[in-house]
Amino acid sequence: MIGSFFGLLDVFTFIHQDDEPLSNIKLINYHIFTDLLKIPSNYRKYMISITIWIFAMNIFGPYATVMMISKFKYDYAILGLLSVVSSLAIAIFQPIFGKLGDKFGNFKILRYTLIIQTMLNVGWILAVPSIYYMIPFQLVLGIIGTAGTGLISSNFLMGIVPTFGKTEAFVVYASITNLAAFLGNIISGFLFLLFSRIHFEFLIWNFDAYRFVFMVSVLVSVFALYNFLKLKMIFKS
């Protein structure tokens, strides 16, 4: 109810604010779209590599949360606790990663966070129901995944977008990466159906469709990381 009230208040203030005068300048130049994809540049190389990475991450789909509910039998209180732990880590470490990016370069820090995050993805394959495993795991994921990779990748993009079409560059980037995320989620659904009949136990782990989907995602993320580490960016001094 409180959220709805502030939402209505936000709509009210937006409606009653003064409109800026209209301009005849084109907001988007559609001819630049093809130039962005044709011209070799840091932007194009980075977009291709990060798109593969985003595709790999979204093969995980929603299955990490679903596994915790259906297999680990976590209730919403525990899921909420894990979310709070991750959010707290993000809030604390984002400024730190921002300063690291300024000091050592966003591209260099991004390489390190992607390497660590790829290794952390294996943690979903080996996950156990113990809260003593999941809380530290979610903490590190929040620090490296969102506070690290999420922030630094955005900062790096802002520094390499072509000067001749920044608006179009962000539009192309958002469209292609969102498409990669969509395809990753779709494929994860097909993979889950493919592996749905597989189930066996090994030591303390129950290997089922969830973990096999995670395995595929890890393999694709390793390929994405390999592709990213081969990037050779050219920066003007």
Tab-separated table of C-alpha atoms in Angstrom:
chain	number	residue	atom	x	y	z
A	1	MET	CA	0.000	0.000	0.000
A	2	ILE	CA	2.804	2.418	0.910
A	3	GLY	CA	4.607	1.574	-2.332
A	4	SER	CA	1.431	2.163	-4.339
A	5	PHE	CA	0.953	5.571	-2.678
A	6	PHE	CA	4.449	6.742	-3.583
A	7	GLY	CA	4.008	5.324	-7.081
A	8	LEU	CA	0.872	7.432	-7.571
A	9	LEU	CA	2.670	10.447	-6.123
A	10	ASP	CA	5.493	9.948	-8.617
A	11	VAL	CA	3.018	9.769	-11.521
A	12	PHE	CA	1.264	12.936	-10.269
A	13	THR	CA	4.499	14.947	-10.080
A	14	PHE	CA	5.595	13.673	-13.503
A	15	ILE	CA	2.312	14.734	-15.151
A	16	HIS	CA	2.446	18.224	-13.687
A	17	GLN	CA	6.066	19.044	-14.453
A	18	ASP	CA	6.853	21.536	-17.200
A	19	ASP	CA	7.564	20.031	-20.615
A	20	GLU	CA	10.722	21.042	-22.431
A	21	PRO	CA	10.254	22.650	-25.855
A	22	LEU	CA	10.308	20.189	-28.743
A	23	SER	CA	13.390	20.084	-30.953
A	24	ASN	CA	13.705	19.268	-34.639
A	25	ILE	CA	16.976	17.408	-34.025
A	26	LYS	CA	16.801	13.684	-34.707
A	27	LEU	CA	17.111	11.715	-31.497
A	28	ILE	CA	18.479	8.626	-33.261
A	29	ASN	CA	20.316	8.345	-36.564
A	30	TYR	CA	19.457	4.904	-37.920
A	31	HIS	CA	22.306	4.936	-40.465
A	32	ILE	CA	24.801	4.847	-37.612
A	33	PHE	CA	23.539	1.431	-36.493
A	34	THR	CA	25.186	-0.327	-39.437
A	35	ASP	CA	28.381	1.719	-39.015
A	36	LEU	CA	28.659	0.644	-35.374
A	37	LEU	CA	28.579	-3.016	-36.369
A	38	LYS	CA	30.765	-2.688	-39.493
A	39	ILE	CA	33.631	-0.553	-38.219
A	40	PRO	CA	36.293	-2.482	-36.222
A	41	SER	CA	36.559	-0.852	-32.806
A	42	ASN	CA	36.940	-1.529	-29.097
A	43	TYR	CA	33.185	-1.117	-28.826
A	44	ARG	CA	32.370	-3.831	-31.366
A	45	LYS	CA	34.914	-6.308	-29.968
A	46	TYR	CA	33.703	-5.738	-26.427
A	47	MET	CA	30.032	-6.013	-27.353
A	48	ILE	CA	30.539	-9.388	-29.056
A	49	SER	CA	32.489	-10.803	-26.106
A	50	ILE	CA	30.202	-9.518	-23.353
A	51	THR	CA	27.152	-10.700	-25.313
A	52	ILE	CA	28.481	-14.274	-25.261
A	53	TRP	CA	29.119	-13.901	-21.532
A	54	ILE	CA	25.585	-12.614	-20.843
A	55	PHE	CA	24.175	-15.490	-22.915
A	56	ALA	CA	26.159	-17.960	-20.779
A	57	MET	CA	25.009	-16.398	-17.507
A	58	ASN	CA	21.373	-16.538	-18.533
A	59	ILE	CA	21.528	-20.246	-19.292
A	60	PHE	CA	21.384	-20.501	-15.496
A	61	GLY	CA	17.947	-18.980	-15.953
A	62	PRO	CA	15.783	-19.043	-12.826
A	63	TYR	CA	16.953	-22.515	-11.873
A	64	ALA	CA	19.290	-21.502	-9.045
A	65	THR	CA	16.345	-20.104	-7.089
A	66	VAL	CA	14.048	-22.939	-8.150
A	67	MET	CA	16.601	-25.507	-6.976
A	68	MET	CA	16.863	-23.842	-3.582
A	69	ILE	CA	13.071	-23.984	-3.209
A	70	SER	CA	12.334	-27.439	-4.624
A	71	LYS	CA	15.480	-29.372	-3.694
A	72	PHE	CA	16.972	-27.530	-0.730
A	73	LYS	CA	13.483	-26.872	0.714
A	74	TYR	CA	14.325	-23.268	1.547
A	75	ASP	CA	11.391	-21.132	2.625
A	76	TYR	CA	10.958	-17.497	1.641
A	77	ALA	CA	12.541	-16.298	4.881
A	78	ILE	CA	15.837	-18.009	3.992
A	79	LEU	CA	15.645	-16.794	0.391
A	80	GLY	CA	15.052	-13.288	1.725
A	81	LEU	CA	18.071	-13.615	4.006
A	82	LEU	CA	20.271	-14.679	1.084
A	83	SER	CA	18.989	-11.731	-0.955
A	84	VAL	CA	19.762	-9.316	1.898
A	85	VAL	CA	23.285	-10.719	2.261
A	86	SER	CA	23.928	-10.309	-1.469
A	87	SER	CA	22.429	-6.793	-1.570
A	88	LEU	CA	24.499	-5.704	1.431
A	89	ALA	CA	27.674	-6.959	-0.239
A	90	ILE	CA	26.796	-5.056	-3.412
A	91	ALA	CA	26.142	-1.806	-1.530
A	92	ILE	CA	29.440	-2.014	0.343
A	93	PHE	CA	31.728	-3.163	-2.468
A	94	GLN	CA	30.450	-1.206	-5.490
A	95	PRO	CA	32.276	1.999	-4.445
A	96	ILE	CA	35.414	-0.063	-3.854
A	97	PHE	CA	35.288	-1.575	-7.340
A	98	GLY	CA	34.625	1.877	-8.779
A	99	LYS	CA	37.836	3.159	-7.217
A	100	LEU	CA	39.761	0.073	-8.366
A	101	GLY	CA	38.536	0.673	-11.918
A	102	ASP	CA	39.667	4.307	-11.761
A	103	LYS	CA	43.085	3.353	-10.401
A	104	PHE	CA	43.981	0.263	-12.449
A	105	GLY	CA	41.663	0.581	-15.471
A	106	ASN	CA	38.189	-0.897	-15.931
A	107	PHE	CA	39.311	-3.378	-18.570
A	108	LYS	CA	41.966	-4.902	-16.313
A	109	ILE	CA	39.623	-5.196	-13.316
A	110	LEU	CA	36.880	-6.628	-15.527
A	111	ARG	CA	39.188	-9.416	-16.658
A	112	TYR	CA	39.843	-10.409	-13.039
A	113	THR	CA	36.174	-10.304	-12.005
A	114	LEU	CA	35.135	-12.436	-14.995
A	115	ILE	CA	37.813	-15.021	-14.173
A	116	ILE	CA	36.675	-15.218	-10.541
A	117	GLN	CA	32.984	-15.253	-11.461
A	118	THR	CA	33.527	-18.115	-13.904
A	119	MET	CA	35.112	-20.137	-11.110
A	120	LEU	CA	32.288	-19.172	-8.744
A	121	ASN	CA	29.719	-20.518	-11.210
A	122	VAL	CA	31.043	-23.996	-10.448
A	123	GLY	CA	29.755	-23.369	-6.934
A	124	TRP	CA	26.183	-23.849	-8.162
A	125	ILE	CA	27.069	-27.309	-9.461
A	126	LEU	CA	28.568	-28.248	-6.088
A	127	ALA	CA	25.979	-26.426	-3.958
A	128	VAL	CA	24.640	-28.155	-0.853
A	129	PRO	CA	21.551	-27.255	1.205
A	130	SER	CA	23.578	-26.061	4.207
A	131	ILE	CA	23.018	-22.407	5.004
A	132	TYR	CA	26.673	-22.277	6.069
A	133	TYR	CA	27.538	-22.908	2.410
A	134	MET	CA	24.927	-20.679	0.783
A	135	ILE	CA	25.402	-17.502	2.854
A	136	PRO	CA	29.163	-17.127	2.134
A	137	PHE	CA	28.538	-18.217	-1.450
A	138	GLN	CA	25.857	-15.555	-2.005
A	139	LEU	CA	28.078	-13.011	-0.290
A	140	VAL	CA	30.980	-13.629	-2.683
A	141	LEU	CA	28.630	-13.767	-5.685
A	142	GLY	CA	27.250	-10.357	-4.732
A	143	ILE	CA	30.746	-8.913	-4.344
A	144	ILE	CA	32.225	-10.294	-7.569
A	145	GLY	CA	29.182	-10.752	-9.811
A	146	THR	CA	27.106	-7.609	-9.309
A	147	ALA	CA	29.354	-5.178	-7.436
A	148	GLY	CA	32.356	-6.185	-9.563
A	149	THR	CA	31.423	-7.406	-13.022
A	150	GLY	CA	28.109	-5.541	-13.203
A	151	LEU	CA	29.519	-2.135	-12.300
A	152	ILE	CA	32.856	-2.381	-14.090
A	153	SER	CA	31.335	-3.685	-17.335
A	154	SER	CA	28.991	-0.669	-17.447
A	155	ASN	CA	31.778	1.776	-16.633
A	156	PHE	CA	34.010	0.258	-19.302
A	157	LEU	CA	31.253	0.486	-21.916
A	158	MET	CA	30.783	4.192	-21.212
A	159	GLY	CA	34.457	4.769	-21.893
A	160	ILE	CA	34.613	3.039	-25.283
A	161	VAL	CA	31.369	4.000	-27.021
A	162	PRO	CA	32.106	5.732	-30.352
A	163	THR	CA	31.898	9.514	-30.242
A	164	PHE	CA	29.963	9.654	-33.528
A	165	GLY	CA	26.885	7.867	-32.194
A	166	LYS	CA	26.728	7.389	-28.438
A	167	THR	CA	22.941	7.123	-28.268
A	168	GLU	CA	22.833	4.564	-31.050
A	169	ALA	CA	25.725	2.635	-29.478
A	170	PHE	CA	23.844	2.228	-26.204
A	171	VAL	CA	20.689	1.221	-28.087
A	172	VAL	CA	22.551	-1.459	-30.066
A	173	TYR	CA	24.303	-2.730	-26.947
A	174	ALA	CA	21.075	-2.948	-24.939
A	175	SER	CA	19.184	-4.644	-27.772
A	176	ILE	CA	21.823	-7.294	-28.502
A	177	THR	CA	22.607	-8.113	-24.870
A	178	ASN	CA	18.904	-8.337	-23.992
A	179	LEU	CA	18.409	-10.676	-26.952
A	180	ALA	CA	21.310	-12.804	-25.675
A	181	ALA	CA	19.711	-12.937	-22.219
A	182	PHE	CA	16.370	-13.949	-23.752
A	183	LEU	CA	17.949	-16.718	-25.846
A	184	GLY	CA	19.907	-17.954	-22.821
A	185	ASN	CA	16.714	-18.301	-20.801
A	186	ILE	CA	14.909	-20.055	-23.656
A	187	ILE	CA	17.741	-22.533	-24.152
A	188	SER	CA	17.942	-23.205	-20.411
A	189	GLY	CA	14.302	-24.301	-20.543
A	190	PHE	CA	14.998	-26.764	-23.359
A	191	LEU	CA	18.077	-28.055	-21.528
A	192	PHE	CA	16.051	-28.630	-18.371
A	193	LEU	CA	13.528	-30.693	-20.330
A	194	LEU	CA	16.373	-32.605	-21.986
A	195	PHE	CA	17.972	-33.489	-18.653
A	196	SER	CA	14.743	-33.940	-16.696
A	197	ARG	CA	15.008	-37.752	-16.583
A	198	ILE	CA	18.624	-37.798	-15.419
A	199	HIS	CA	19.231	-38.301	-11.717
A	200	PHE	CA	22.024	-39.968	-9.777
A	201	GLU	CA	23.906	-39.520	-6.523
A	202	PHE	CA	27.617	-38.966	-6.138
A	203	LEU	CA	29.065	-38.580	-2.643
A	204	ILE	CA	27.004	-35.789	-1.023
A	205	TRP	CA	25.486	-34.427	-4.238
A	206	ASN	CA	22.306	-35.313	-6.096
A	207	PHE	CA	22.963	-34.673	-9.784
A	208	ASP	CA	19.744	-33.818	-11.565
A	209	ALA	CA	18.496	-31.517	-14.320
A	210	TYR	CA	19.373	-28.390	-12.342
A	211	ARG	CA	23.027	-29.251	-11.983
A	212	PHE	CA	23.345	-30.383	-15.598
A	213	VAL	CA	21.926	-27.038	-16.764
A	214	PHE	CA	24.513	-25.350	-14.530
A	215	MET	CA	27.249	-27.502	-16.104
A	216	VAL	CA	26.291	-26.366	-19.606
A	217	SER	CA	26.218	-22.748	-18.450
A	218	VAL	CA	29.686	-23.099	-16.910
A	219	LEU	CA	31.082	-24.604	-20.122
A	220	VAL	CA	29.663	-21.755	-22.203
A	221	SER	CA	30.937	-19.190	-19.681
A	222	VAL	CA	34.439	-20.718	-19.919
A	223	PHE	CA	34.281	-20.249	-23.698
A	224	ALA	CA	33.019	-16.679	-23.202
A	225	LEU	CA	35.856	-15.977	-20.762
A	226	TYR	CA	38.440	-17.424	-23.172
A	227	ASN	CA	37.067	-15.210	-25.930
A	228	PHE	CA	37.140	-12.164	-23.649
A	229	LEU	CA	40.712	-12.769	-22.475
A	230	LYS	CA	41.855	-12.809	-26.122
A	231	LEU	CA	40.582	-9.263	-26.628
A	232	LYS	CA	43.248	-6.723	-27.445
A	233	MET	CA	41.939	-3.246	-26.812
A	234	ILE	CA	43.616	-0.234	-28.376
A	235	PHE	CA	43.501	2.829	-26.114
A	236	LYS	CA	44.627	6.280	-27.162
A	237	SER	CA	47.122	7.823	-24.775
